[in-house]
Coordinates of C-alpha atoms and ligand atoms in Angstrom, one line a residue:
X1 CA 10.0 88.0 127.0
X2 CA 6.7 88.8 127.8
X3 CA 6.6 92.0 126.0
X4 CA 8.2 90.6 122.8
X5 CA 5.3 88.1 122.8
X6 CA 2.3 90.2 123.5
X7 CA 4.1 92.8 120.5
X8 CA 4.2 90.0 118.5
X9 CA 0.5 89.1 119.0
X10 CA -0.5 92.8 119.1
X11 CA 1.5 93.1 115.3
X12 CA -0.6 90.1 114.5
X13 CA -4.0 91.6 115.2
X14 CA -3.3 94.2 113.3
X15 CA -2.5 92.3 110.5
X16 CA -5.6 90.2 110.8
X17 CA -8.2 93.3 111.1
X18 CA -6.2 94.5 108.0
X19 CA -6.8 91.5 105.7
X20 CA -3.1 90.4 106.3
X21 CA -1.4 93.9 104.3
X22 CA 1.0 94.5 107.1
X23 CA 1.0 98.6 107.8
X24 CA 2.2 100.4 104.6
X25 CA 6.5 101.4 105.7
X26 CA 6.7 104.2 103.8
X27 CA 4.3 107.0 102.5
X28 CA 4.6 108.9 99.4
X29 CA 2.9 111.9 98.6
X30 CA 2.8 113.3 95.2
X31 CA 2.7 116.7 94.2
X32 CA 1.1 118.8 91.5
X33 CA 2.9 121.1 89.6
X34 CA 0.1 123.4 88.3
X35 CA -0.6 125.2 85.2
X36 CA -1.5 122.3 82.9
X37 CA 1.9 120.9 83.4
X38 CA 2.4 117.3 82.7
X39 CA 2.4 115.6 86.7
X40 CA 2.5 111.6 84.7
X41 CA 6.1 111.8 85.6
X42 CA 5.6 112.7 89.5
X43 CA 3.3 110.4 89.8
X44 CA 5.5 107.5 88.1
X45 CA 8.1 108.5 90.1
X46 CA 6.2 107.8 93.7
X47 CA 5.1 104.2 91.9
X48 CA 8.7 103.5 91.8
X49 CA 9.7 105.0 95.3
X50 CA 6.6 103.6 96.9
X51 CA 6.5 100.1 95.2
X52 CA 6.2 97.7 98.1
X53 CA 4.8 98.0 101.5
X54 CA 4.3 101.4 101.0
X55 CA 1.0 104.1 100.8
X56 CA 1.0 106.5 97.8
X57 CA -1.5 109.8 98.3
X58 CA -2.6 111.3 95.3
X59 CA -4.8 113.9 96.9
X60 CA -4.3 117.1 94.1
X61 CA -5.6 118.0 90.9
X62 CA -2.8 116.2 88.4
X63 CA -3.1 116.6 84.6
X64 CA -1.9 113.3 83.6
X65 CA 0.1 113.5 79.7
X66 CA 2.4 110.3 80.2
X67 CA 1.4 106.5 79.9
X68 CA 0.8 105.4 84.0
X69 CA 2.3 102.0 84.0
X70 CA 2.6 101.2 87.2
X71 CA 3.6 97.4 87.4
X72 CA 5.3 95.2 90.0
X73 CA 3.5 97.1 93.2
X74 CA 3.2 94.5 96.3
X75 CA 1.2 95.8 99.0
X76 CA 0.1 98.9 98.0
X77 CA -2.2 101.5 99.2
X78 CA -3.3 104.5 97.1
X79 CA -5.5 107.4 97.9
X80 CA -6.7 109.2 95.5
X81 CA -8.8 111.9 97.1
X82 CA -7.6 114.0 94.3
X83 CA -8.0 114.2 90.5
X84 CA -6.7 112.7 87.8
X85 CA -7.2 114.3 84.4
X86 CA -5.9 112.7 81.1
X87 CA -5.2 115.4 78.4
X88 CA -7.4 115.4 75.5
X89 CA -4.4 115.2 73.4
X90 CA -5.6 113.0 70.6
X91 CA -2.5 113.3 68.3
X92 CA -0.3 111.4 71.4
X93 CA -2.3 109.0 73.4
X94 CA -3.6 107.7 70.4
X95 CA 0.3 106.0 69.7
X96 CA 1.0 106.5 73.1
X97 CA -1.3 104.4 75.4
X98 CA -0.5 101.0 76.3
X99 CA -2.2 98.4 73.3
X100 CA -4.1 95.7 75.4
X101 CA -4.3 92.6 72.8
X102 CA -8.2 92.7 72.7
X103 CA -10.9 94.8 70.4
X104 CA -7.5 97.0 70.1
X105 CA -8.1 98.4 73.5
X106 CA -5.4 100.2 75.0
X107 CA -4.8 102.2 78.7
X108 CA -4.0 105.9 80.1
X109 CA -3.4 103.6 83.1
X110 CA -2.3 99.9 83.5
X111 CA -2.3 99.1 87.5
X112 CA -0.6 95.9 88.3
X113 CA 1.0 93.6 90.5
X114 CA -0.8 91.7 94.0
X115 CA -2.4 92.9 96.8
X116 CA -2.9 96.3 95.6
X117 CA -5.9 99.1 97.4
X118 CA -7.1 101.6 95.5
X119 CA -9.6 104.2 97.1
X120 CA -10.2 108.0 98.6
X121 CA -13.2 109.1 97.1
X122 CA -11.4 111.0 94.2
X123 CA -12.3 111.3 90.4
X124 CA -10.8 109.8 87.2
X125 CA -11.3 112.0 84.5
X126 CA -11.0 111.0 80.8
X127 CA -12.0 114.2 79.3
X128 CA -13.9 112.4 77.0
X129 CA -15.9 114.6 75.1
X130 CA -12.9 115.8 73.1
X131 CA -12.7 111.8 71.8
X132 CA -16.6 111.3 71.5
X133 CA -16.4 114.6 69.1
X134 CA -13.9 113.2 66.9
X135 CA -14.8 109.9 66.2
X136 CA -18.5 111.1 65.8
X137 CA -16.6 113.0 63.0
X138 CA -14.5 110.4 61.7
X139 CA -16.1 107.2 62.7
X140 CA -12.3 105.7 62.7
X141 CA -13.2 102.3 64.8
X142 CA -12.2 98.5 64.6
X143 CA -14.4 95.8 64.5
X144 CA -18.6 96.2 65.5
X145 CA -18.0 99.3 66.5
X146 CA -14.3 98.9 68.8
X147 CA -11.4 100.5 68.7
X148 CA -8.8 101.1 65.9
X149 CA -4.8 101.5 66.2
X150 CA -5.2 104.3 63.8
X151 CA -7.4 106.6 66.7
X152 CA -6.9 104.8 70.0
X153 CA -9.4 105.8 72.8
X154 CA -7.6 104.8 76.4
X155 CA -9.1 103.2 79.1
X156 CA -9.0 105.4 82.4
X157 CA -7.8 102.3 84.5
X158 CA -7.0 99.1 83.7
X159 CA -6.3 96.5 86.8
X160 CA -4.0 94.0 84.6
X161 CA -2.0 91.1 85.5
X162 CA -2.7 91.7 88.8
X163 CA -4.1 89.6 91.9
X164 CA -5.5 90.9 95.1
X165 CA -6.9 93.6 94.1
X166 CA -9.4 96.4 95.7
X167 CA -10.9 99.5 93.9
X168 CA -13.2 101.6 96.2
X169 CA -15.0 105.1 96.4
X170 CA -14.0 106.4 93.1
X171 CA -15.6 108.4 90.9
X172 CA -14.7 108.4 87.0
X173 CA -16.0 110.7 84.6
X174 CA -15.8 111.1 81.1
X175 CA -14.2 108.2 79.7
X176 CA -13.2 107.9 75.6
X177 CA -13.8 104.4 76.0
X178 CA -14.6 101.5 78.6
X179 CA -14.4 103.0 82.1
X180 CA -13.0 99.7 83.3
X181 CA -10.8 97.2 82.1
X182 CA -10.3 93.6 84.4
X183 CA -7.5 92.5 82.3
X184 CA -5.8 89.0 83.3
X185 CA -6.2 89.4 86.9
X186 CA -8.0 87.2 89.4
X187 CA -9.9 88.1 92.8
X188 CA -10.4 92.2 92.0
X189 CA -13.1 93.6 93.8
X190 CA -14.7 96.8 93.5
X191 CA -17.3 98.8 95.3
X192 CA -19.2 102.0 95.5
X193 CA -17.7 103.2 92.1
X194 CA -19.6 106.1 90.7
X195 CA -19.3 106.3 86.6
X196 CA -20.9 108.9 84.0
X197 CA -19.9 108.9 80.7
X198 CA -22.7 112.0 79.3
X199 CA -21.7 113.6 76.5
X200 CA -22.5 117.6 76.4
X201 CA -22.4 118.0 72.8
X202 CA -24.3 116.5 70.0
X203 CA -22.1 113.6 69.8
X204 CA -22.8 110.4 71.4
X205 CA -20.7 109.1 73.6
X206 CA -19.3 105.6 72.3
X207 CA -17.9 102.4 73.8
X208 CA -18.6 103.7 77.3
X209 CA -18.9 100.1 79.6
X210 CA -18.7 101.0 82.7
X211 CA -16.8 97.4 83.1
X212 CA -15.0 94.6 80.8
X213 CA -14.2 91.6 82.1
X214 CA -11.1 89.4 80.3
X215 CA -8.8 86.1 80.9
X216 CA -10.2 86.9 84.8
X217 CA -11.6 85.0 87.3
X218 CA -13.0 85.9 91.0
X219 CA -13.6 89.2 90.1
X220 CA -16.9 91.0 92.1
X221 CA -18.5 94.8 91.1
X222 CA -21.3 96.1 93.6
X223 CA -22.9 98.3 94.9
X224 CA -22.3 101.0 92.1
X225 CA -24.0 103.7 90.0
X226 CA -23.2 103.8 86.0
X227 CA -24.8 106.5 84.1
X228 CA -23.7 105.7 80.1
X229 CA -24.3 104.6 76.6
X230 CA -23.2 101.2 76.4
X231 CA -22.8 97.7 78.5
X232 CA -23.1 98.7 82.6
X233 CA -20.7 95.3 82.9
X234 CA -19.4 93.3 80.0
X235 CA -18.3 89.8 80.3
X236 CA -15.5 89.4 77.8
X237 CA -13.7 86.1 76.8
X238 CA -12.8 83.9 79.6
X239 CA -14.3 85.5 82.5
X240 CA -14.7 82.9 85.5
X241 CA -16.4 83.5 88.8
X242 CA -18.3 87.0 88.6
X243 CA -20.5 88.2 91.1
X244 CA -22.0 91.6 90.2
X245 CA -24.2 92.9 92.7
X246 CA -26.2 95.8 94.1
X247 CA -26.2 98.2 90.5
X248 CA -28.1 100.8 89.5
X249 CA -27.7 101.5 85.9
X250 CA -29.0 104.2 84.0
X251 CA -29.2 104.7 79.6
X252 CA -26.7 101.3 79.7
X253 CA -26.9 98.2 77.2
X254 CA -27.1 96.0 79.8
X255 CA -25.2 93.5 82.2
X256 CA -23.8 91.4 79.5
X257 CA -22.3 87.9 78.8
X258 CA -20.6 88.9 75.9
X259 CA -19.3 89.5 73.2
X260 CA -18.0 85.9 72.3
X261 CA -17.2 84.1 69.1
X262 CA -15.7 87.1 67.4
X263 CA -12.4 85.8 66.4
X264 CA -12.1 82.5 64.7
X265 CA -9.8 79.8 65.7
X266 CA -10.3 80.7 69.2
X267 CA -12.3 79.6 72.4
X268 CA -14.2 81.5 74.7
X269 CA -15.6 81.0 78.1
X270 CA -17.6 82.6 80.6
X271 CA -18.6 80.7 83.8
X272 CA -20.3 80.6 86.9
X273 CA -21.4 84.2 87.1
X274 CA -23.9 85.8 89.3
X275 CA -25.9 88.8 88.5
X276 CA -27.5 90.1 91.5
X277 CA -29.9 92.8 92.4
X278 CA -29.9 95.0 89.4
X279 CA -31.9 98.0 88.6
X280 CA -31.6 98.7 84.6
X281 CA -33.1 102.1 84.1
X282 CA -33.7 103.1 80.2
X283 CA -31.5 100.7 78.5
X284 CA -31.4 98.8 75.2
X285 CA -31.2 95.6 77.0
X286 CA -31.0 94.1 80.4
X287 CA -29.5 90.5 81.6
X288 CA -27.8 90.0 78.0
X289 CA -26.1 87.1 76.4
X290 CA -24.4 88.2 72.9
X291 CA -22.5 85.8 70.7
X292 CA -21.1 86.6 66.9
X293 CA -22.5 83.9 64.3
X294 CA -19.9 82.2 62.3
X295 CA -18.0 82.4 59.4
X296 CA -16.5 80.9 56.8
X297 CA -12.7 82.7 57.2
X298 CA -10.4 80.9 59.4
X299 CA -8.8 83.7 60.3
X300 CA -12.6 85.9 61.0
X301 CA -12.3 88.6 63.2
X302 CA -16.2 89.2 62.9
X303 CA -17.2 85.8 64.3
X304 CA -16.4 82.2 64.0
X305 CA -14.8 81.4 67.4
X306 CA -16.1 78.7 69.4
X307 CA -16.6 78.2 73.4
X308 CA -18.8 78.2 76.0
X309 CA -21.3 79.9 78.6
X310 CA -22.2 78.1 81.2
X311 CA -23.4 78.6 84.8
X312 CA -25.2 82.3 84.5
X313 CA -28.1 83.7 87.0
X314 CA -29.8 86.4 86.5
X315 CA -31.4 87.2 90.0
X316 CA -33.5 89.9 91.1
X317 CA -33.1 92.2 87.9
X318 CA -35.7 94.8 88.1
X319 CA -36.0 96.7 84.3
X320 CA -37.9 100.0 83.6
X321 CA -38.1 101.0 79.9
X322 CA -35.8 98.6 78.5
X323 CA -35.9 97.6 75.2
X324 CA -34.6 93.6 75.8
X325 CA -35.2 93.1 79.4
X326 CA -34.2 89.4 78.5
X327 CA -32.2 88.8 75.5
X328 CA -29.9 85.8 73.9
X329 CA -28.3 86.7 70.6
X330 CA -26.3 84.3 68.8
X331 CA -25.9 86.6 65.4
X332 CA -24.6 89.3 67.3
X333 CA -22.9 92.1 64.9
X334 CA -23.6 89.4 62.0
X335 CA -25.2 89.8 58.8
X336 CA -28.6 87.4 58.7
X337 CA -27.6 85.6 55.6
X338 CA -24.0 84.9 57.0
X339 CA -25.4 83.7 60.2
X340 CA -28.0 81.3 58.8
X341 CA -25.0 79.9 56.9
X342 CA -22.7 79.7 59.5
X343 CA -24.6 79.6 62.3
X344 CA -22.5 80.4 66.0
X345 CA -20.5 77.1 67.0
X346 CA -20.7 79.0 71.1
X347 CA -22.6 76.5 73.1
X348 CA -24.9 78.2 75.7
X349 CA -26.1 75.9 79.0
X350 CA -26.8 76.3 82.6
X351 CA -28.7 79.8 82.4
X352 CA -31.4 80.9 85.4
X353 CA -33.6 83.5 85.5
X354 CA -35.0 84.7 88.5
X355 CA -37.0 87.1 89.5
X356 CA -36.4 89.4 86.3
X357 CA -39.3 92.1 86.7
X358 CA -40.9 95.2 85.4
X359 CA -41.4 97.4 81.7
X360 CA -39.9 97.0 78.5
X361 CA -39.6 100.2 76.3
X362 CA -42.0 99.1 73.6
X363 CA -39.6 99.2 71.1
X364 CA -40.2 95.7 70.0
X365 CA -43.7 95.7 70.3
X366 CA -45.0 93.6 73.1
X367 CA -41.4 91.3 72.7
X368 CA -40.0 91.3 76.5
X369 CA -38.3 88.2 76.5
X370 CA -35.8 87.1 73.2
X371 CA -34.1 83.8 73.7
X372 CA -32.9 82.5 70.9
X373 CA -29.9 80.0 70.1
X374 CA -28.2 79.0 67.0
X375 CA -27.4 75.1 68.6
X376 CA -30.0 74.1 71.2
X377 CA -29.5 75.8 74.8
X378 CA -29.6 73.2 77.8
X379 CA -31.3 73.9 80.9
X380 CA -32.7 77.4 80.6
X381 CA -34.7 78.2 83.4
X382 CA -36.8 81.4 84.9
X383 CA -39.1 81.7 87.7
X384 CA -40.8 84.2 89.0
X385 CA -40.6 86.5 85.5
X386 CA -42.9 89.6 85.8
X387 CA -42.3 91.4 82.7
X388 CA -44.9 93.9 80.4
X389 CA -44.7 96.3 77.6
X390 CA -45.8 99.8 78.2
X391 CA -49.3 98.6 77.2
X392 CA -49.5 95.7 79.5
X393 CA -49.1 92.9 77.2
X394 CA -46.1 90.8 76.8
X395 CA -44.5 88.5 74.0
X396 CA -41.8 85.7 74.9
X397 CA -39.6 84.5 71.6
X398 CA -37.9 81.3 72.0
X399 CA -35.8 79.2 69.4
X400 CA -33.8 76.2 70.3
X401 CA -34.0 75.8 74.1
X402 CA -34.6 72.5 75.4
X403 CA -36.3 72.7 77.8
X404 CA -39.1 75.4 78.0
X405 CA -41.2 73.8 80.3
X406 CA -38.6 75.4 82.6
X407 CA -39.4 78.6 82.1
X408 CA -42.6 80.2 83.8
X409 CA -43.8 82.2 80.5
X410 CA -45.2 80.9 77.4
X411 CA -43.0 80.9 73.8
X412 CA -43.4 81.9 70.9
X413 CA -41.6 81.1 67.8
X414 CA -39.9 84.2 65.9
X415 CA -41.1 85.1 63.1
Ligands
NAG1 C1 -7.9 97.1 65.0 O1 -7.6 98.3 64.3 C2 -7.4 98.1 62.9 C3 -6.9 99.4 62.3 O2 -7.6 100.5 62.6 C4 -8.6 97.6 62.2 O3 -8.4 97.4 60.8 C5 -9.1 96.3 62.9 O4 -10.3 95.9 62.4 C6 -9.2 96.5 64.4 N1 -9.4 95.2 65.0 C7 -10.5 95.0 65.8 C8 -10.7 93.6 66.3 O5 -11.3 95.8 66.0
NAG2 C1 1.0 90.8 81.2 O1 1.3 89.5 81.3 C2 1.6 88.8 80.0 C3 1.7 87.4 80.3 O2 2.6 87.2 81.3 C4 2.8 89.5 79.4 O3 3.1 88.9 78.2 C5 2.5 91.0 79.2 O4 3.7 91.6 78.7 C6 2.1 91.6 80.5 N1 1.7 93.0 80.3 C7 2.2 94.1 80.8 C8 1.7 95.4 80.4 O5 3.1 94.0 81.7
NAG3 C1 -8.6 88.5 97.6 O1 -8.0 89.8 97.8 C2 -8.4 90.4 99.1 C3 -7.8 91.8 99.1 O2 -6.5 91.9 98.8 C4 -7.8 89.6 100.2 O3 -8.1 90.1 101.4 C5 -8.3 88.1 100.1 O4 -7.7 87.3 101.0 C6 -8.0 87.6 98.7 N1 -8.7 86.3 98.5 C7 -8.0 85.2 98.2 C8 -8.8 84.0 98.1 O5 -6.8 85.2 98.0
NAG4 C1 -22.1 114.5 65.2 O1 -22.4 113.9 64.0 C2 -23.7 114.3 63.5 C3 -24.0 113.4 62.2 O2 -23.0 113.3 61.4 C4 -23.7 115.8 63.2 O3 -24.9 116.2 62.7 C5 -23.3 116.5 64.4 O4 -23.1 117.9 64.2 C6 -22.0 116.0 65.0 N1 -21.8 116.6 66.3 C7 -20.6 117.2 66.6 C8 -20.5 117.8 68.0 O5 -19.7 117.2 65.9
NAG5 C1 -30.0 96.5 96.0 O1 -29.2 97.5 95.3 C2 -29.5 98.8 95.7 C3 -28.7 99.8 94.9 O2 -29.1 99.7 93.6 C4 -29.3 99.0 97.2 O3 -29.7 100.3 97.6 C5 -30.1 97.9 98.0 O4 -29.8 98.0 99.3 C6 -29.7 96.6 97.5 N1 -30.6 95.6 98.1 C7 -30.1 94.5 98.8 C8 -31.0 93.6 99.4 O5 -28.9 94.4 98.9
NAG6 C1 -31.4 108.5 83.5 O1 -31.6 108.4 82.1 C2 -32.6 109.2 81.6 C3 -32.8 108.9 80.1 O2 -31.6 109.1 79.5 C4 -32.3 110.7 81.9 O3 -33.4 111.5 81.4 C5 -32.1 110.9 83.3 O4 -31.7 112.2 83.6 C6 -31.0 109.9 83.9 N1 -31.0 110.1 85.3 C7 -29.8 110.2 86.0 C8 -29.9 110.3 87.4 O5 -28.7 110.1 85.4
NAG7 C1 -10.0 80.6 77.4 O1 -9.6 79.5 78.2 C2 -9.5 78.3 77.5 C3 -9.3 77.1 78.5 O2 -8.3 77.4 79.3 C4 -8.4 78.4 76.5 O3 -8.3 77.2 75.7 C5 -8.7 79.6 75.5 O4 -7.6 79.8 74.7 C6 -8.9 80.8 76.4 N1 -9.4 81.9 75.5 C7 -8.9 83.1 75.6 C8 -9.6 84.1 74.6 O5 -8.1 83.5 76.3
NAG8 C1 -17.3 76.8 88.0 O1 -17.4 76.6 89.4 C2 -17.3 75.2 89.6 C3 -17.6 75.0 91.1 O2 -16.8 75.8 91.9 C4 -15.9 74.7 89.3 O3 -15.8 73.3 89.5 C5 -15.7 75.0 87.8 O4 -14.3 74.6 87.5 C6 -15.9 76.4 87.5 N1 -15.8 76.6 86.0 C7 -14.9 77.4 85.4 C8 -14.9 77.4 83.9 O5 -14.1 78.1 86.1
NAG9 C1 -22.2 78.5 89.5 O1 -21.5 79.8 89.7 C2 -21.5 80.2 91.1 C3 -20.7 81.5 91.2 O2 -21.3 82.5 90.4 C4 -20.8 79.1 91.9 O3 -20.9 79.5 93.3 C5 -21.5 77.8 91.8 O4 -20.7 76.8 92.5 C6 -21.5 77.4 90.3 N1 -22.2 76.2 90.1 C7 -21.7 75.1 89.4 C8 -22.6 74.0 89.3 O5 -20.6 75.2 88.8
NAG10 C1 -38.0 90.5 93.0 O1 -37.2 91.6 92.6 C2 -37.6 92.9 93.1 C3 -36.8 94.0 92.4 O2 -35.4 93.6 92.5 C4 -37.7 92.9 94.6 O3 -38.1 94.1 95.0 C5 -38.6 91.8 95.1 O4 -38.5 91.7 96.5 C6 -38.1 90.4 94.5 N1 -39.1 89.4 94.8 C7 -38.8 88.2 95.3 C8 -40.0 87.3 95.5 O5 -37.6 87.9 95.6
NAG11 C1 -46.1 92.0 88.6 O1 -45.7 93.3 88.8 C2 -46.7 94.2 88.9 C3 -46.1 95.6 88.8 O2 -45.1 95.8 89.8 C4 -47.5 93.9 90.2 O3 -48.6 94.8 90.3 C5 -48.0 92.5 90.1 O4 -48.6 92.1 91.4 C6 -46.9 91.5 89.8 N1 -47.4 90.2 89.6 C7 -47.0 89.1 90.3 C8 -47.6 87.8 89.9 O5 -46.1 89.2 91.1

């Protein structure tokens, strides 16, 4: 009797230093056939065996030519100490990857299901250059810049409609398109992820967030590196409870709340995020908040959607040759004329700035800080804002925010 009870403790003691995920039952190991051959379906196939209380080790190089849709996992451990290599093999992923229902995104991988660990200090690779090189050729892309369904560029790994989720240690290279998609999901942490999307060629590399965020709430991202070409995170539609922490980003677009408003008829949030000890290296923009204007179309899919953002700090954001260390743009992708006439119906409240420091690029003259909202912004605040141009002088542009005795620079009306 004694035994039985002391097992019994001893079983739960493991279970509490493990977060609750009782010990995986059953381990698959998947194996790589070689010579370029297509391992999608061994890996599928260990996803299926290895669904539930189980450990999956993916520690080979695989060349990946099948659609990954591993859903209904509970419990589930994967290593990936290996590689993962998508085939650049435009003509089939493009109708083959799984279509997301936002910006026409669609996956190589769609990970899903609760309490899910995903880790080993492997690499994703998208081969992307083979995508940057066409669509620098053909420019086939949906709206402001997105994806098309014509010429679809997959997502490496998507973590959607899934809950408990933990990314860690990986490295992803290369990606066509976002390196990560939080896609209806809620509490998905990850940590040290190591992204660079370079191009080699001539081509840029387009579309390359190292993070979106969508329908998702409790979702954190720390203590990573993102080397790219567009937004290091990206807060998309109805993102709730963000922490983003700990980043170094280097060539990015910025951490950014956004973009919102694009399709009419439809309501967007983003809420109570935190954006915390950031280093922005070389960037376009740095703590970001983008919004489409409006539009006269009821059925716009270039702005016109209404919503909110609300609760946002900025803290500790260190910037070094960014073009808009500080920026709020409520005519995002929108023609001037269009967005005087229809100006954004978003409302934007509850923003804090703190401790936002160091150089803007120049690019805008002395202009480090540009704030400005279509309908008047509510309780903006900054403190402790220690920004210059490469000369040493600095310009603040404010429109519409209430209250800019709250924030520790001076305005200046644009132009
Ligand atoms: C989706 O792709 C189609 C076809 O390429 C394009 O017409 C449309 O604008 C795209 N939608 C968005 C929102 O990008
Ligand atoms: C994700 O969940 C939504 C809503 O339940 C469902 O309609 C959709 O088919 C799911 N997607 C996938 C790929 O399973
Ligand atoms: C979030 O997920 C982690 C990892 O699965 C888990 O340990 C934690 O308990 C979850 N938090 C909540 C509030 O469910
Ligand atoms: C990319 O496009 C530019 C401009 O059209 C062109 O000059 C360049 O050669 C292209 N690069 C590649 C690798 O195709
Ligand atoms: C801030 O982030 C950097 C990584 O960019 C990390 O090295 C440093 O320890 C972090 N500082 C704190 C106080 O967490
Ligand atoms: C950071 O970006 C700059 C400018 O693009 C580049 O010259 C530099 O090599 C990058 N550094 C790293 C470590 O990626
Ligand atoms: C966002 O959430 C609100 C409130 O739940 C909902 O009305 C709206 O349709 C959601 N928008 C999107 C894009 O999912
Ligand atoms: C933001 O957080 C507050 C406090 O936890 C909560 O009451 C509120 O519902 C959250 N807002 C959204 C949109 O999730
Ligand atoms: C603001 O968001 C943070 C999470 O980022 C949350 O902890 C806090 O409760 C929120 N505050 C309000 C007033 O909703
Ligand atoms: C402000 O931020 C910088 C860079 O992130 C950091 O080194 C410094 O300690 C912070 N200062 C205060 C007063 O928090
Ligand atoms: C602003 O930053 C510069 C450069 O790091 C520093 O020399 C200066 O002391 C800072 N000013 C304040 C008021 O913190």
């Amino acid at each position: 009797m004694y035994t039985k009870l002391l097992g019994i403790l001893a079983l739960g003691a493991l279970a509490f230093a493990r977060g609750n995920r009782p010990q995986p039952q059953k381990t698959c190991n998947v194996p790589a056939i070689g010579g370029g051959e297509d391992d999608g379906p061994a890996i599928l196939a260990a996803f299926k065996e290895c669904s539930s209380d189980a450990k999956i080790v993916l520690d080979k190089y695989y060349v990946v030519d099948t659609l990954l849709l591993t859903k209904d996992l509970d419990n589930v451990e994967i290593e990936l100490s290996g590689t993962v290599q998508y085939t650049p093999d435009i003509a089939k992923w493009s109708p083959q990857s799984l279509y997301l229902t936002y910006q026409n995104a669609t996956t190589f991988w769609f990970l899903s299901g609760n309490n899910i660990h995903l880790f080993g200090g492997g690499t994703l690779d998208g081969n992307g250059q083979v995508w940057w090189d066409t669509f620098n050729n053909t420019h086939d892309s949906g709206t402001a810049g997105g994806s098309s369904t014509t010429f679809a560029r997959p997502i490496p790994l998507t973590v959607g409609n899934a809950t408990n989720v933990v990314v860690e240690n990986i490295r992803q290279i290369g990606s066509p398109f976002w390196n990560n998609f939080v896609y209806q999901s809620t509490n998905v942490t990850y940590k040290n992820i190591n992204i660079r999307s370079v191009s080699y060629s001539s081509s840029p590399t387009a579309n390359s967030d190292g993070w979106d965020i969508y329908r998702s709430s409790f979702v954190t991202i720390r203590d990573s590196v993102v080397v790219n070409d567009d937004d290091c995170v990206s807060f998309k539609p109805n993102s709730t409870n963000i922490v983003v922490a700990n980043m170094w980003c280097n060539g990015s677009h910025g951490v950014s709340v956004g973009s919102l408003g694009q399709y009419a008829g439809e309501t967007d949030i983003v809420a109570n995020v935190t954006v915390t000890n950031i280093t922005m290296l070389n960037a376009q923009n740095g703590a970001r908040i983008k919004v489409f204007g409006g539009n006269p179309s009821p059925t716009s899919t270039v702005g016109g959607g209404d919503g909110f953002v609300k609760n946002i700090t900025f803290k500790d954001f260190f910037a070094s040759n960014v073009d808009n260390p500080i920026i709020i743009d409520q005519c995002y992708s929108t023609a001037v004329d269009i967005c005087a006439q229809f100006p954004s119906k978003l409302t934007i409240s509850d923003v804090h700035y703190i401790n936002v420091t160091g150089t803007s690029s120049g690019r805008d003259g002395s202009v480090v800080v540009d704030i400005e909202c279509s309908d008047t912004c509510e309780d903006i605040t900054a403190t402790g804002t220690n920004l210059t141009s490469k000369d040493g002088t600095a310009t603040y542009i404010c429109k519409n925010i209430a209250s800019t005795s709250e924030l520790d620079f001076t305005c200046t009306a644009p132009a």
